[in-house]
Structure formats: C-alpha cells, structure tokens
C-alpha cells in the first residue's frame, strides 16, 4: 500500500474548489472509506480517485450547515478569515488564542 500524508489537518478551515462551500476538518481518512452507493452518486466526470485522503468537514454554504466528505484533490486552504457559522463547530472545537481551531477534549463512555 502506498504511504500518503494528509495535506490538511484537523481544525484547518478549507473550501471546495468547485462547489461553494467551506468548513473545518474534524476527521481524516487516509483513503476513501465511504459506501459504494455514495461513490457512484458522484458524476463520473468529476468523481475523484479513491486512493487519496478524504476529509470529514463541518461544512456550510449560504443556506445551511452540514457534514461533508470530500477528497483532498477538491479542497484548498480557506484564508478568507470569515467566521464559520456551522453550530456544530462550537461543540467539537475551541478557538485557541492564535485563532486556530483545536479539538475539545472528549470524554469516552
């Protein structure tokens, strides 16, 4: 298996290259780890390769907030400085004095 390093880190704010949404990374899969149904729902002409990191985002667009699953090839760093409005962000992250998102300590059950 080819060793891959994720370009983006947990807590990093990113935006999609094609579609108008952005979000903060809360988990990373080293390669595709979703269902075939989800994969096949992507139009073939824009379907990304499976052998790259995929990111779980607390995402948002102008209308709504949601969770997104996005390939690395479709993301870029978001340096707009515009605050995120997704209400889940405050549940998962705290903002460090530097302005970076840091995961909150989670208690295991």
GROMACS .gro file of C-alpha atoms in nm:
model
  109
    1UNK     CA    1   0.000   0.000   0.000
    2UNK     CA    2   0.127   0.346  -0.091
    3UNK     CA    3   0.202   0.569   0.211
    4UNK     CA    4   0.017   0.901   0.192
    5UNK     CA    5   0.027   1.207   0.410
    6UNK     CA    6  -0.278   1.427   0.452
    7UNK     CA    7  -0.234   1.780   0.321
    8UNK     CA    8  -0.486   1.929   0.566
    9UNK     CA    9  -0.505   1.882   0.943
   10UNK     CA   10  -0.785   1.853   1.196
   11UNK     CA   11  -0.902   2.205   1.281
   12UNK     CA   12  -0.798   2.353   0.946
   13UNK     CA   13  -1.053   2.562   0.755
   14UNK     CA   14  -1.083   2.461   0.388
   15UNK     CA   15  -1.307   2.532   0.092
   16UNK     CA   16  -1.417   2.322  -0.202
   17UNK     CA   17  -1.251   2.400  -0.536
   18UNK     CA   18  -1.569   2.351  -0.741
   19UNK     CA   19  -1.872   2.387  -0.517
   20UNK     CA   20  -1.950   2.693  -0.300
   21UNK     CA   21  -1.893   2.558   0.049
   22UNK     CA   22  -1.629   2.563   0.317
   23UNK     CA   23  -1.574   2.400   0.652
   24UNK     CA   24  -1.338   2.283   0.922
   25UNK     CA   25  -1.173   1.939   0.913
   26UNK     CA   26  -1.279   1.716   1.203
   27UNK     CA   27  -1.150   1.379   1.077
   28UNK     CA   28  -0.931   1.237   0.800
   29UNK     CA   29  -0.941   0.902   0.621
   30UNK     CA   30  -0.609   0.807   0.454
   31UNK     CA   31  -0.812   0.687   0.154
   32UNK     CA   32  -1.178   0.660   0.055
   33UNK     CA   33  -1.384   0.496   0.330
   34UNK     CA   34  -1.747   0.556   0.243
   35UNK     CA   35  -2.011   0.344   0.068
   36UNK     CA   36  -2.012   0.243  -0.297
   37UNK     CA   37  -2.358   0.399  -0.321
   38UNK     CA   38  -2.214   0.736  -0.215
   39UNK     CA   39  -1.924   0.692  -0.459
   40UNK     CA   40  -2.148   0.606  -0.753
   41UNK     CA   41  -2.373   0.906  -0.684
   42UNK     CA   42  -2.086   1.133  -0.792
   43UNK     CA   43  -2.099   1.205  -1.167
   44UNK     CA   44  -1.823   1.004  -1.336
   45UNK     CA   45  -1.667   1.311  -1.497
   46UNK     CA   46  -1.594   1.469  -1.157
   47UNK     CA   47  -1.553   1.153  -0.946
   48UNK     CA   48  -1.220   1.171  -0.755
   49UNK     CA   49  -0.975   0.885  -0.717
   50UNK     CA   50  -1.022   0.669  -0.407
   51UNK     CA   51  -0.650   0.642  -0.325
   52UNK     CA   52  -0.611   0.981  -0.161
   53UNK     CA   53  -0.704   1.129   0.176
   54UNK     CA   54  -1.072   1.211   0.228
   55UNK     CA   55  -1.180   1.469   0.484
   56UNK     CA   56  -1.482   1.490   0.712
   57UNK     CA   57  -1.588   1.855   0.735
   58UNK     CA   58  -1.827   2.054   0.947
   59UNK     CA   59  -1.935   2.237   0.635
   60UNK     CA   60  -2.157   2.526   0.538
   61UNK     CA   61  -2.279   2.721   0.240
   62UNK     CA   62  -2.500   3.029   0.219
   63UNK     CA   63  -2.814   2.828   0.303
   64UNK     CA   64  -2.725   2.557   0.551
   65UNK     CA   65  -2.472   2.377   0.772
   66UNK     CA   66  -2.398   2.006   0.731
   67UNK     CA   67  -2.130   1.736   0.741
   68UNK     CA   68  -1.939   1.680   0.416
   69UNK     CA   69  -1.698   1.410   0.298
   70UNK     CA   70  -1.451   1.548   0.043
   71UNK     CA   71  -1.143   1.424  -0.143
   72UNK     CA   72  -0.815   1.604  -0.094
   73UNK     CA   73  -0.795   1.695  -0.465
   74UNK     CA   74  -1.111   1.904  -0.429
   75UNK     CA   75  -1.001   2.114  -0.130
   76UNK     CA   76  -0.789   2.422  -0.080
   77UNK     CA   77  -0.700   2.614   0.235
   78UNK     CA   78  -0.953   2.888   0.316
   79UNK     CA   79  -0.775   3.203   0.423
   80UNK     CA   80  -1.077   3.433   0.400
   81UNK     CA   81  -1.088   3.486   0.776
   82UNK     CA   82  -1.470   3.479   0.762
   83UNK     CA   83  -1.606   3.312   1.079
   84UNK     CA   84  -1.775   2.975   1.038
   85UNK     CA   85  -2.147   2.968   1.118
   86UNK     CA   86  -2.194   2.591   1.149
   87UNK     CA   87  -2.327   2.545   1.507
   88UNK     CA   88  -2.151   2.206   1.539
   89UNK     CA   89  -1.811   2.379   1.526
   90UNK     CA   90  -1.852   2.507   1.883
   91UNK     CA   91  -1.944   2.155   2.001
   92UNK     CA   92  -1.627   1.997   1.858
   93UNK     CA   93  -1.367   2.275   1.866
   94UNK     CA   94  -1.244   2.557   2.083
   95UNK     CA   95  -1.066   2.857   1.938
   96UNK     CA   96  -0.706   2.894   2.051
   97UNK     CA   97  -0.564   3.243   2.123
   98UNK     CA   98  -0.397   3.219   1.781
   99UNK     CA   99  -0.741   3.185   1.618
  100UNK     CA  100  -0.685   2.821   1.524
  101UNK     CA  101  -0.949   2.555   1.588
  102UNK     CA  102  -0.837   2.299   1.846
  103UNK     CA  103  -1.043   1.985   1.917
  104UNK     CA  104  -1.211   1.990   2.256
  105UNK     CA  105  -1.113   1.714   2.494
  106UNK     CA  106  -1.377   1.444   2.459
  107UNK     CA  107  -1.471   1.209   2.739
  108UNK     CA  108  -1.507   0.843   2.643
  109UNK     CA  109  -1.806   0.646   2.770
   0.00000   0.00000   0.00000
